[in-house]
PDB file of C-alpha atoms in Angstrom:
ATOM      1  CA  MET A  13      31.330  87.012  42.371  1.00  0.00           C
ATOM      2  CA  ALA A  14      29.008  85.793  39.555  1.00  0.00           C
ATOM      3  CA  ALA A  15      32.049  85.683  37.143  1.00  0.00           C
ATOM      4  CA  ALA A  16      34.004  83.624  39.662  1.00  0.00           C
ATOM      5  CA  ARG A  17      31.214  81.102  40.025  1.00  0.00           C
ATOM      6  CA  LEU A  18      30.768  80.812  36.308  1.00  0.00           C
ATOM      7  CA  LEU A  19      34.546  80.228  35.858  1.00  0.00           C
ATOM      8  CA  ARG A  20      34.531  77.491  38.543  1.00  0.00           C
ATOM      9  CA  ALA A  21      31.488  75.856  36.761  1.00  0.00           C
ATOM     10  CA  VAL A  22      33.211  75.850  33.438  1.00  0.00           C
ATOM     11  CA  VAL A  23      36.503  74.440  34.894  1.00  0.00           C
ATOM     12  CA  GLY A  24      34.570  71.694  36.747  1.00  0.00           C
ATOM     13  CA  ALA A  25      32.697  70.700  33.636  1.00  0.00           C
ATOM     14  CA  ALA A  26      35.986  70.473  31.656  1.00  0.00           C
ATOM     15  CA  LEU A  27      37.586  68.328  34.319  1.00  0.00           C
ATOM     16  CA  GLY A  28      34.536  66.028  34.301  1.00  0.00           C
ATOM     17  CA  LEU A  29      34.778  65.582  30.566  1.00  0.00           C
ATOM     18  CA  LEU A  30      38.479  64.792  30.749  1.00  0.00           C
ATOM     19  CA  ALA A  31      37.820  62.140  33.412  1.00  0.00           C
ATOM     20  CA  ALA A  32      35.042  60.554  31.321  1.00  0.00           C
ATOM     21  CA  ALA A  33      37.329  60.560  28.198  1.00  0.00           C
ATOM     22  CA  GLY A  34      39.902  58.756  30.232  1.00  0.00           C
ATOM     23  CA  LYS A  35      37.411  55.935  30.934  1.00  0.00           C
ATOM     24  CA  MET A  36      36.159  55.725  27.259  1.00  0.00           C
ATOM     25  CA  LYS A  37      36.816  52.364  25.645  1.00  0.00           C
ATOM     26  CA  VAL A  38      38.500  52.372  22.226  1.00  0.00           C
ATOM     27  CA  VAL A  39      36.895  49.833  19.872  1.00  0.00           C
ATOM     28  CA  GLU A  40      39.160  48.305  17.194  1.00  0.00           C
ATOM     29  CA  GLU A  41      37.805  48.124  13.671  1.00  0.00           C
ATOM     30  CA  PRO A  42      37.488  44.648  12.228  1.00  0.00           C
ATOM     31  CA  ASN A  43      39.936  43.839   9.376  1.00  0.00           C
ATOM     32  CA  THR A  44      37.085  43.203   6.886  1.00  0.00           C
ATOM     33  CA  PHE A  45      35.539  46.658   7.335  1.00  0.00           C
ATOM     34  CA  GLY A  46      36.604  50.231   6.621  1.00  0.00           C
ATOM     35  CA  LEU A  47      37.016  50.550   2.914  1.00  0.00           C
ATOM     36  CA  ASN A  48      36.807  54.282   3.195  1.00  0.00           C
ATOM     37  CA  ASN A  49      38.800  54.592   6.415  1.00  0.00           C
ATOM     38  CA  PRO A  50      42.056  56.282   5.469  1.00  0.00           C
ATOM     39  CA  PHE A  51      43.703  55.301   8.724  1.00  0.00           C
ATOM     40  CA  LEU A  52      43.385  51.554   8.148  1.00  0.00           C
ATOM     41  CA  PRO A  53      46.265  49.991   6.148  1.00  0.00           C
ATOM     42  CA  GLN A  54      45.111  48.588   2.754  1.00  0.00           C
ATOM     43  CA  THR A  55      46.833  45.284   3.446  1.00  0.00           C
ATOM     44  CA  ASN A  56      44.656  44.669   6.497  1.00  0.00           C
ATOM     45  CA  ARG A  57      41.308  45.317   4.835  1.00  0.00           C
ATOM     46  CA  LEU A  58      40.866  41.984   3.099  1.00  0.00           C
ATOM     47  CA  GLN A  59      42.523  38.860   4.390  1.00  0.00           C
ATOM     48  CA  PRO A  60      41.754  35.624   2.477  1.00  0.00           C
ATOM     49  CA  LYS A  61      41.523  32.418   4.428  1.00  0.00           C
ATOM     50  CA  VAL A  62      43.106  30.221   1.782  1.00  0.00           C
ATOM     51  CA  PRO A  63      44.976  30.777  -1.525  1.00  0.00           C
ATOM     52  CA  PRO A  64      43.080  30.301  -4.802  1.00  0.00           C
ATOM     53  CA  SER A  65      43.243  26.980  -6.663  1.00  0.00           C
ATOM     54  CA  ALA A  66      45.377  26.587  -9.693  1.00  0.00           C
ATOM     55  CA  VAL A  67      44.020  27.842 -13.026  1.00  0.00           C
ATOM     56  CA  SER A  68      42.211  24.996 -14.802  1.00  0.00           C
ATOM     57  CA  GLY A  69      39.525  24.370 -17.382  1.00  0.00           C
ATOM     58  CA  PRO A  70      39.310  25.525 -20.981  1.00  0.00           C
ATOM     59  CA  VAL A  71      42.642  26.948 -22.087  1.00  0.00           C
ATOM     60  CA  HIS A  72      40.976  29.804 -23.963  1.00  0.00           C
ATOM     61  CA  LEU A  73      39.712  31.129 -20.651  1.00  0.00           C
ATOM     62  CA  PHE A  74      43.108  31.339 -19.147  1.00  0.00           C
ATOM     63  CA  ARG A  75      43.539  34.885 -20.680  1.00  0.00           C
ATOM     64  CA  LEU A  76      41.021  36.093 -18.069  1.00  0.00           C
ATOM     65  CA  ALA A  77      43.412  35.291 -15.243  1.00  0.00           C
ATOM     66  CA  GLY A  78      44.925  38.383 -13.802  1.00  0.00           C
ATOM     67  CA  LYS A  79      41.968  40.604 -14.818  1.00  0.00           C
ATOM     68  CA  CYS A  80      39.078  42.002 -12.687  1.00  0.00           C
ATOM     69  CA  PHE A  81      35.606  43.096 -13.656  1.00  0.00           C
ATOM     70  CA  SER A  82      33.328  45.220 -11.613  1.00  0.00           C
ATOM     71  CA  PHE A  83      29.539  45.745 -11.265  1.00  0.00           C
ATOM     72  CA  VAL A  84      27.820  48.447  -9.206  1.00  0.00           C
ATOM     73  CA  GLU A  85      24.358  47.948  -7.696  1.00  0.00           C
ATOM     74  CA  SER A  86      22.799  50.353  -5.265  1.00  0.00           C
ATOM     75  CA  THR A  87      25.621  51.320  -2.833  1.00  0.00           C
ATOM     76  CA  TYR A  88      27.634  48.156  -3.415  1.00  0.00           C
ATOM     77  CA  LYS A  89      30.499  47.464  -5.868  1.00  0.00           C
ATOM     78  CA  TYR A  90      31.189  43.907  -6.764  1.00  0.00           C
ATOM     79  CA  GLU A  91      34.513  42.744  -8.280  1.00  0.00           C
ATOM     80  CA  PHE A  92      35.079  39.373 -10.033  1.00  0.00           C
ATOM     81  CA  CYS A  93      38.645  38.431 -10.709  1.00  0.00           C
ATOM     82  CA  PRO A  94      38.554  35.056 -12.641  1.00  0.00           C
ATOM     83  CA  PHE A  95      40.549  32.221 -11.051  1.00  0.00           C
ATOM     84  CA  HIS A  96      41.210  34.486  -8.046  1.00  0.00           C
ATOM     85  CA  ASN A  97      38.280  35.766  -6.026  1.00  0.00           C
ATOM     86  CA  VAL A  98      35.040  37.833  -5.818  1.00  0.00           C
ATOM     87  CA  THR A  99      34.778  40.831  -3.402  1.00  0.00           C
ATOM     88  CA  GLN A 100      32.101  43.291  -2.339  1.00  0.00           C
ATOM     89  CA  HIS A 101      32.625  46.986  -1.376  1.00  0.00           C
ATOM     90  CA  GLU A 102      30.137  49.301   0.205  1.00  0.00           C
ATOM     91  CA  GLN A 103      30.353  52.643  -1.627  1.00  0.00           C
ATOM     92  CA  THR A 104      29.459  55.057   1.261  1.00  0.00           C
ATOM     93  CA  PHE A 105      31.181  57.510   3.467  1.00  0.00           C
ATOM     94  CA  ARG A 106      30.419  55.624   6.669  1.00  0.00           C
ATOM     95  CA  TRP A 107      33.335  55.075   9.017  1.00  0.00           C
ATOM     96  CA  ASN A 108      32.790  51.291   8.971  1.00  0.00           C
ATOM     97  CA  ALA A 109      31.737  50.799   5.301  1.00  0.00           C
ATOM     98  CA  TYR A 110      31.792  47.094   4.550  1.00  0.00           C
ATOM     99  CA  SER A 111      34.473  45.550   2.312  1.00  0.00           C
ATOM    100  CA  GLY A 112      34.695  41.750   2.202  1.00  0.00           C
ATOM    101  CA  ILE A 113      35.573  38.547   0.248  1.00  0.00           C
ATOM    102  CA  LEU A 114      32.554  36.696  -1.151  1.00  0.00           C
ATOM    103  CA  GLY A 115      34.654  33.667  -2.235  1.00  0.00           C
ATOM    104  CA  ILE A 116      38.045  32.509  -3.403  1.00  0.00           C
ATOM    105  CA  TRP A 117      38.561  30.447  -6.588  1.00  0.00           C
ATOM    106  CA  HIS A 118      37.952  26.833  -5.670  1.00  0.00           C
ATOM    107  CA  GLU A 119      36.702  24.533  -8.422  1.00  0.00           C
ATOM    108  CA  TRP A 120      34.422  24.147 -11.441  1.00  0.00           C
ATOM    109  CA  GLU A 121      30.858  22.920 -11.431  1.00  0.00           C
ATOM    110  CA  ILE A 122      30.361  20.209 -14.051  1.00  0.00           C
ATOM    111  CA  ASP A 123      26.960  19.051 -15.315  1.00  0.00           C
ATOM    112  CA  ASN A 124      26.330  16.663 -18.251  1.00  0.00           C
ATOM    113  CA  ASN A 125      30.134  16.641 -18.697  1.00  0.00           C
ATOM    114  CA  THR A 126      30.050  20.377 -19.337  1.00  0.00           C
ATOM    115  CA  PHE A 127      31.533  23.327 -17.459  1.00  0.00           C
ATOM    116  CA  VAL A 128      28.434  25.175 -16.086  1.00  0.00           C
ATOM    117  CA  GLY A 129      29.987  27.508 -13.456  1.00  0.00           C
ATOM    118  CA  MET A 130      32.950  28.591 -11.384  1.00  0.00           C
ATOM    119  CA  TRP A 131      32.737  28.154  -7.542  1.00  0.00           C
ATOM    120  CA  MET A 132      34.366  30.725  -5.307  1.00  0.00           C
ATOM    121  CA  ARG A 133      34.384  29.359  -1.750  1.00  0.00           C
ATOM    122  CA  GLU A 134      35.935  30.125   1.668  1.00  0.00           C
ATOM    123  CA  GLY A 135      34.880  33.711   1.681  1.00  0.00           C
ATOM    124  CA  ASP A 136      34.501  35.899   4.775  1.00  0.00           C
ATOM    125  CA  SER A 137      32.756  34.270   7.745  1.00  0.00           C
ATOM    126  CA  CYS A 138      28.925  34.550   7.776  1.00  0.00           C
ATOM    127  CA  GLU A 139      27.567  33.333  11.159  1.00  0.00           C
ATOM    128  CA  THR A 140      28.510  29.606  11.204  1.00  0.00           C
ATOM    129  CA  LYS A 141      29.663  29.259   7.576  1.00  0.00           C
ATOM    130  CA  SER A 142      31.758  31.015   4.913  1.00  0.00           C
ATOM    131  CA  ARG A 143      30.415  33.119   1.997  1.00  0.00           C
ATOM    132  CA  GLN A 144      30.516  31.459  -1.352  1.00  0.00           C
ATOM    133  CA  THR A 145      29.745  32.521  -4.837  1.00  0.00           C
ATOM    134  CA  LYS A 146      28.791  30.744  -8.108  1.00  0.00           C
ATOM    135  CA  VAL A 147      29.797  32.516 -11.297  1.00  0.00           C
ATOM    136  CA  HIS A 148      27.766  31.590 -14.436  1.00  0.00           C
ATOM    137  CA  LEU A 149      29.563  32.054 -17.694  1.00  0.00           C
ATOM    138  CA  VAL A 150      27.235  33.135 -20.581  1.00  0.00           C
ATOM    139  CA  CYS A 151      27.796  34.293 -24.183  1.00  0.00           C
ATOM    140  CA  GLY A 152      28.192  38.020 -24.603  1.00  0.00           C
ATOM    141  CA  LYS A 153      29.654  40.600 -26.928  1.00  0.00           C
ATOM    142  CA  SER A 154      32.343  41.728 -24.387  1.00  0.00           C
ATOM    143  CA  ASN A 155      33.827  40.616 -21.063  1.00  0.00           C
ATOM    144  CA  LYS A 156      31.704  42.093 -18.325  1.00  0.00           C
ATOM    145  CA  LEU A 157      29.982  41.261 -15.041  1.00  0.00           C
ATOM    146  CA  ALA A 158      26.301  41.559 -15.857  1.00  0.00           C
ATOM    147  CA  TYR A 159      24.323  40.531 -12.853  1.00  0.00           C
ATOM    148  CA  VAL A 160      24.681  39.831  -9.072  1.00  0.00           C
ATOM    149  CA  SER A 161      22.150  38.252  -6.674  1.00  0.00           C
ATOM    150  CA  GLU A 162      21.995  36.479  -3.346  1.00  0.00           C
ATOM    151  CA  PRO A 163      19.712  33.469  -3.773  1.00  0.00           C
ATOM    152  CA  SER A 164      20.215  32.426  -0.161  1.00  0.00           C
ATOM    153  CA  THR A 165      21.967  33.899   2.876  1.00  0.00           C
ATOM    154  CA  CYS A 166      25.674  34.375   2.163  1.00  0.00           C
ATOM    155  CA  VAL A 167      25.487  32.376  -1.130  1.00  0.00           C
ATOM    156  CA  TYR A 168      25.894  34.701  -4.132  1.00  0.00           C
ATOM    157  CA  SER A 169      25.321  34.288  -7.804  1.00  0.00           C
ATOM    158  CA  LEU A 170      27.108  36.207 -10.514  1.00  0.00           C
ATOM    159  CA  THR A 171      26.588  36.281 -14.265  1.00  0.00           C
ATOM    160  CA  PHE A 172      29.686  36.963 -16.300  1.00  0.00           C
ATOM    161  CA  GLU A 173      29.322  37.618 -20.032  1.00  0.00           C
ATOM    162  CA  THR A 174      32.121  36.832 -22.469  1.00  0.00           C
ATOM    163  CA  PRO A 175      32.545  36.012 -26.106  1.00  0.00           C
ATOM    164  CA  LEU A 176      34.940  33.242 -25.092  1.00  0.00           C
ATOM    165  CA  VAL A 177      32.004  30.811 -24.436  1.00  0.00           C
ATOM    166  CA  CYS A 178      29.975  31.536 -27.471  1.00  0.00           C
ATOM    167  CA  HIS A 179      31.170  28.531 -29.427  1.00  0.00           C
ATOM    168  CA  PRO A 180      28.961  25.411 -28.709  1.00  0.00           C
ATOM    169  CA  HIS A 181      32.096  23.339 -27.845  1.00  0.00           C
ATOM    170  CA  SER A 182      33.706  26.044 -25.713  1.00  0.00           C
ATOM    171  CA  LEU A 183      32.744  24.622 -22.304  1.00  0.00           C
ATOM    172  CA  LEU A 184      33.114  20.812 -22.983  1.00  0.00           C
ATOM    173  CA  VAL A 185      35.182  19.040 -20.394  1.00  0.00           C
ATOM    174  CA  TYR A 186      36.592  16.176 -22.646  1.00  0.00           C
ATOM    175  CA  PRO A 187      38.876  18.399 -24.895  1.00  0.00           C
ATOM    176  CA  THR A 188      40.585  19.925 -21.853  1.00  0.00           C
ATOM    177  CA  LEU A 189      41.831  16.521 -20.525  1.00  0.00           C
ATOM    178  CA  THR A 190      45.130  14.973 -21.250  1.00  0.00           C
ATOM    179  CA  GLU A 191      45.300  11.903 -23.582  1.00  0.00           C
ATOM    180  CA  VAL A 192      45.739   9.604 -20.575  1.00  0.00           C
ATOM    181  CA  LEU A 193      42.568  10.899 -18.914  1.00  0.00           C
ATOM    182  CA  GLN A 194      40.627  10.838 -22.195  1.00  0.00           C
ATOM    183  CA  ARG A 195      41.653   7.161 -22.505  1.00  0.00           C
ATOM    184  CA  LYS A 196      40.353   6.464 -19.024  1.00  0.00           C
ATOM    185  CA  TRP A 197      37.084   8.197 -19.972  1.00  0.00           C
ATOM    186  CA  ASP A 198      36.770   6.178 -23.121  1.00  0.00           C
ATOM    187  CA  GLU A 199      37.339   2.980 -21.137  1.00  0.00           C
ATOM    188  CA  ALA A 200      34.729   3.915 -18.585  1.00  0.00           C
ATOM    189  CA  GLU A 201      32.221   4.664 -21.234  1.00  0.00           C
ATOM    190  CA  GLN A 202      32.921   1.348 -22.961  1.00  0.00           C
ATOM    191  CA  PHE A 203      32.375  -0.487 -19.585  1.00  0.00           C
ATOM    192  CA  LEU A 204      29.149   1.255 -19.106  1.00  0.00           C
ATOM    193  CA  TYR A 205      28.073   0.347 -22.609  1.00  0.00           C
ATOM    194  CA  ASP A 206      29.042  -3.283 -21.991  1.00  0.00           C
ATOM    195  CA  GLN A 207      27.124  -3.164 -18.657  1.00  0.00           C
ATOM    196  CA  LEU A 208      30.232  -4.026 -16.705  1.00  0.00           C
ATOM    197  CA  ILE A 209      29.754  -1.038 -14.401  1.00  0.00           C
ATOM    198  CA  THR A 210      26.595   0.679 -13.288  1.00  0.00           C
ATOM    199  CA  GLU A 211      25.628   4.362 -13.988  1.00  0.00           C
ATOM    200  CA  GLN A 212      26.620   5.249 -10.473  1.00  0.00           C
ATOM    201  CA  GLY A 213      30.015   3.541 -10.961  1.00  0.00           C
ATOM    202  CA  TYR A 214      30.530   5.475 -14.248  1.00  0.00           C
ATOM    203  CA  LYS A 215      29.823   8.803 -12.554  1.00  0.00           C
ATOM    204  CA  LYS A 216      32.239   7.958  -9.785  1.00  0.00           C
ATOM    205  CA  ILE A 217      34.989   7.229 -12.376  1.00  0.00           C
ATOM    206  CA  LEU A 218      34.310  10.551 -14.031  1.00  0.00           C
ATOM    207  CA  LYS A 219      34.492  12.386 -10.775  1.00  0.00           C
ATOM    208  CA  GLU A 220      37.900  10.826 -10.030  1.00  0.00           C
ATOM    209  CA  ILE A 221      39.055  11.836 -13.611  1.00  0.00           C
ATOM    210  CA  PHE A 222      37.904  15.430 -12.985  1.00  0.00           C
ATOM    211  CA  GLU A 223      39.709  15.518  -9.613  1.00  0.00           C
ATOM    212  CA  GLU A 224      42.863  14.142 -11.129  1.00  0.00           C
ATOM    213  CA  ALA A 225      42.669  16.837 -13.878  1.00  0.00           C
ATOM    214  CA  GLY A 226      42.412  19.525 -11.109  1.00  0.00           C
ATOM    215  CA  LEU A 227      38.889  20.586 -12.222  1.00  0.00           C
ATOM    216  CA  LEU A 228      37.264  19.490  -8.940  1.00  0.00           C
ATOM    217  CA  LYS A 229      38.710  19.598  -5.428  1.00  0.00           C
ATOM    218  CA  ALA A 230      39.047  16.345  -3.612  1.00  0.00           C
ATOM    219  CA  THR A 231      37.824  16.280  -0.031  1.00  0.00           C
ATOM    220  CA  GLU A 232      40.303  16.209   2.800  1.00  0.00           C
ATOM    221  CA  GLU A 233      39.235  12.627   3.714  1.00  0.00           C
ATOM    222  CA  LYS A 234      39.986  11.580   0.149  1.00  0.00           C
ATOM    223  CA  GLU A 235      43.337  13.200   0.099  1.00  0.00           C
ATOM    224  CA  VAL A 236      44.278  11.373   3.295  1.00  0.00           C
ATOM    225  CA  GLU A 237      43.080   8.133   1.694  1.00  0.00           C
ATOM    226  CA  LYS A 238      45.281   8.699  -1.300  1.00  0.00           C
ATOM    227  CA  LYS A 239      48.282   9.228   0.880  1.00  0.00           C
ATOM    228  CA  ASN A 240      47.483   6.141   2.930  1.00  0.00           C
ATOM    229  CA  LYS A 241      47.288   4.071  -0.333  1.00  0.00           C
ATOM    230  CA  LYS A 242      50.669   5.342  -1.451  1.00  0.00           C
ATOM    231  CA  ILE A 243      52.107   4.349   1.855  1.00  0.00           C
ATOM    232  CA  SER A 244      50.531   0.953   1.776  1.00  0.00           C
ATOM    233  CA  LEU A 245      52.211   0.110  -1.464  1.00  0.00           C
ATOM    234  CA  ARG A 246      55.621   0.075   0.247  1.00  0.00           C
ATOM    235  CA  PHE A 247      56.034  -3.454   1.603  1.00  0.00           C
ATOM    236  CA  GLU A 248      58.327  -3.834   4.516  1.00  0.00           C
ATOM    237  CA  THR A 249      58.855  -7.587   4.066  1.00  0.00           C
ATOM    238  CA  VAL A 250      58.677 -10.138   1.250  1.00  0.00           C
ATOM    239  CA  GLU A 251      55.886 -11.945   3.219  1.00  0.00           C
ATOM    240  CA  LYS A 252      53.704  -8.932   3.026  1.00  0.00           C
ATOM    241  CA  CYS A 253      54.411  -8.500  -0.613  1.00  0.00           C
ATOM    242  CA  ASN A 254      53.369 -12.095  -1.288  1.00  0.00           C
ATOM    243  CA  LYS A 255      50.227 -11.742   0.791  1.00  0.00           C
ATOM    244  CA  GLU A 256      49.193  -8.653  -1.232  1.00  0.00           C
ATOM    245  CA  TYR A 257      49.939 -10.477  -4.430  1.00  0.00           C
ATOM    246  CA  GLU A 258      47.672 -13.385  -3.451  1.00  0.00           C
ATOM    247  CA  GLN A 259      44.914 -10.857  -2.595  1.00  0.00           C
ATOM    248  CA  LEU A 260      45.277  -9.164  -5.992  1.00  0.00           C
ATOM    249  CA  SER A 261      45.223 -12.581  -7.715  1.00  0.00           C
ATOM    250  CA  LYS A 262      41.870 -13.454  -6.088  1.00  0.00           C
ATOM    251  CA  GLU A 263      40.387 -10.189  -7.142  1.00  0.00           C
ATOM    252  CA  ILE A 264      41.571 -10.807 -10.781  1.00  0.00           C
ATOM    253  CA  LYS A 265      39.980 -14.274 -10.652  1.00  0.00           C
ATOM    254  CA  ASN A 266      36.672 -12.761  -9.433  1.00  0.00           C
ATOM    255  CA  LEU A 267      36.799 -10.377 -12.374  1.00  0.00           C
ATOM    256  CA  HIS A 268      37.348 -13.141 -14.772  1.00  0.00           C
ATOM    257  CA  ASP A 269      34.460 -15.070 -13.300  1.00  0.00           C
ATOM    258  CA  LEU A 270      32.257 -12.016 -13.672  1.00  0.00           C
ATOM    259  CA  LEU A 271      33.181 -11.629 -17.283  1.00  0.00           C
ATOM    260  CA  SER A 272      32.473 -15.336 -17.937  1.00  0.00           C
ATOM    261  CA  GLN A 273      29.037 -14.954 -16.464  1.00  0.00           C
ATOM    262  CA  HIS A 274      28.296 -12.333 -19.110  1.00  0.00           C
ATOM    263  CA  ASN A 275      29.650 -14.541 -21.931  1.00  0.00           C
ATOM    264  CA  ILE A 276      32.550 -12.141 -22.459  1.00  0.00           C
ATOM    265  CA  ALA A 277      35.929 -13.678 -23.243  1.00  0.00           C
ATOM    266  CA  TYR A 278      38.727 -11.605 -21.687  1.00  0.00           C
ATOM    267  CA  LYS A 279      42.071 -11.449 -23.268  1.00  0.00           C
ATOM    268  CA  ALA A 280      45.026  -9.252 -22.200  1.00  0.00           C
ATOM    269  CA  ASN A 281      48.391  -9.322 -23.992  1.00  0.00           C
ATOM    270  CA  SER A 282      49.819  -6.266 -22.328  1.00  0.00           C
ATOM    271  CA  ALA A 283      48.705  -3.216 -20.398  1.00  0.00           C
ATOM    272  CA  GLU A 284      48.768  -1.146 -23.536  1.00  0.00           C
ATOM    273  CA  ASN A 285      46.757  -3.594 -25.690  1.00  0.00           C
ATOM    274  CA  THR A 286      43.559  -4.599 -24.026  1.00  0.00           C
ATOM    275  CA  SER A 287      40.483  -5.866 -25.827  1.00  0.00           C
ATOM    276  CA  ILE A 288      37.189  -7.546 -24.973  1.00  0.00           C
ATOM    277  CA  GLU A 289      35.573 -10.041 -27.266  1.00  0.00           C
ATOM    278  CA  HIS A 290      31.739 -10.265 -27.265  1.00  0.00           C
ATOM    279  CA  VAL A 291      30.832 -13.912 -28.110  1.00  0.00           C
ATOM    280  CA  ASN A 292      27.180 -14.576 -29.045  1.00  0.00           C
ATOM    281  CA  HIS A 293      25.303 -17.755 -27.884  1.00  0.00           C
ATOM    282  CA  GLU A 294      25.249 -19.212 -31.353  1.00  0.00           C
ATOM    283  CA  GLY A 295      28.938 -18.908 -31.806  1.00  0.00           C
ATOM    284  CA  ALA A 296      28.590 -17.585 -35.377  1.00  0.00           C
ATOM    285  CA  THR A 297      30.463 -14.269 -34.987  1.00  0.00           C
ATOM    286  CA  ALA A 298      32.682 -12.603 -32.445  1.00  0.00           C
ATOM    287  CA  GLU A 299      32.869  -8.813 -32.268  1.00  0.00           C
ATOM    288  CA  THR A 300      36.047  -7.339 -30.823  1.00  0.00           C
ATOM    289  CA  THR A 301      35.899  -3.846 -29.321  1.00  0.00           C
ATOM    290  CA  VAL A 302      39.312  -2.235 -28.594  1.00  0.00           C
ATOM    291  CA  LEU A 303      39.089   0.162 -25.761  1.00  0.00           C
ATOM    292  CA  ASN A 304      41.906   2.393 -26.925  1.00  0.00           C
ATOM    293  CA  ARG A 305      40.111   4.207 -29.715  1.00  0.00           C
ATOM    294  CA  SER A 306      41.962   5.609 -32.648  1.00  0.00           C
ATOM    295  CA  LYS A 307      42.198   9.337 -33.306  1.00  0.00           C
ATOM    296  CA  ASN A 308      39.851   9.028 -36.193  1.00  0.00           C
ATOM    297  CA  ASP A 309      37.076   7.757 -33.851  1.00  0.00           C
ATOM    298  CA  GLU A 310      37.559  10.688 -31.351  1.00  0.00           C
ATOM    299  CA  HIS A 311      34.351  12.370 -30.324  1.00  0.00           C
ATOM    300  CA  LEU A 312      33.406  15.204 -27.967  1.00  0.00           C
ATOM    301  CA  HIS A 313      31.592  14.333 -24.692  1.00  0.00           C
ATOM    302  CA  GLY A 314      29.029  16.562 -23.077  1.00  0.00           C
ATOM    303  CA  ASP A 315      26.265  19.013 -23.936  1.00  0.00           C
ATOM    304  CA  THR A 316      27.175  20.885 -27.175  1.00  0.00           C
ATOM    305  CA  GLY A 317      24.348  23.371 -26.603  1.00  0.00           C
ATOM    306  CA  ILE A 318      22.796  22.594 -29.942  1.00  0.00           C
TER     307      ILE A 318
END
C-alpha cells in the first residue's frame, strides 16, 4: 500500500511539472546579445543600422582600412576597425553575454584645420540615443588600440597609436584636398584677409569645403537644400530665366557697391583670372593680389604640431 501511494505521488508530481512546462514562456534572445551562445547564428549577432561612410582623409591612413585592432579591459574586448566600426564584446560564459556596436565610421573631427579624431556614430541603441565613439589618433611605435573609456553615458573614447601620424604634417587637412578645393580655400582666406567676409563666414566656407571633400557629413536638411537648388536651376520658361538673371544682376551690383565702399576696385576678365586691386587714398600705388596663387607660393594650413 505504501509503495502504491508513493508511486501515485511521483506520477502526480511528474504530470504537474509537464503541465507547468507547457505554460512556460520562451523568451527570444535579442540580436545584439549572445556572443557566447552557440545556438545563435553569427550573422544575427551584430546588425549595423547604416553602412559606413566612404574612406577619406590622409591617404597614408587608407592602409588601415580592412584591418582590426583589439583591446581587452576587465571582461570586455573592444575592436576598432578603421573606416568601418567599433564593437564591444563581453568575455564571459553567461548565456546572454553582451556583444554590440559602439559606432559606425561617420566623419572626421577637424579643429584648427587639422584632423583630430574619427567619429563612429549610429551604434546600438542606448535608451533614447545611439552609441557613438570618438577615436583619437596619436603617435606610437606600432599600430595598436591603447586605451578605452566612457566619458559620458553611451559615448566612448578610444586612443589608437600609429606611426602613420608621427610626422608633424601627417594630419593636416589642406594637402588632402583637390586643387579645386584648395583654390576655394585660398580665395576664402584672401577674402578674410581683405575683410570682405567675417570670421564666421570664413568658417562656414571651410565647413562647406570639408563637406564637399567627404571629410564631414552634411545634415539631411542640407542635402535636401542642395537637391532643391539643383532643381531650381532648371527653368521651365524663358520668363523665369530672365527673372532669375535680373535677380543675379542686382546681387552683383550690390557686391560691386560693397567693394567700392572699401575703396577696392574690382576687375574680372574671366572666371579663371580674377584679381582685386587695393587702391590707397593717396593714389600713389596700387597693389594687385591674385587669388589664384602659384605653386611656388603654396603653403600648408593648420596646426603643424610644432
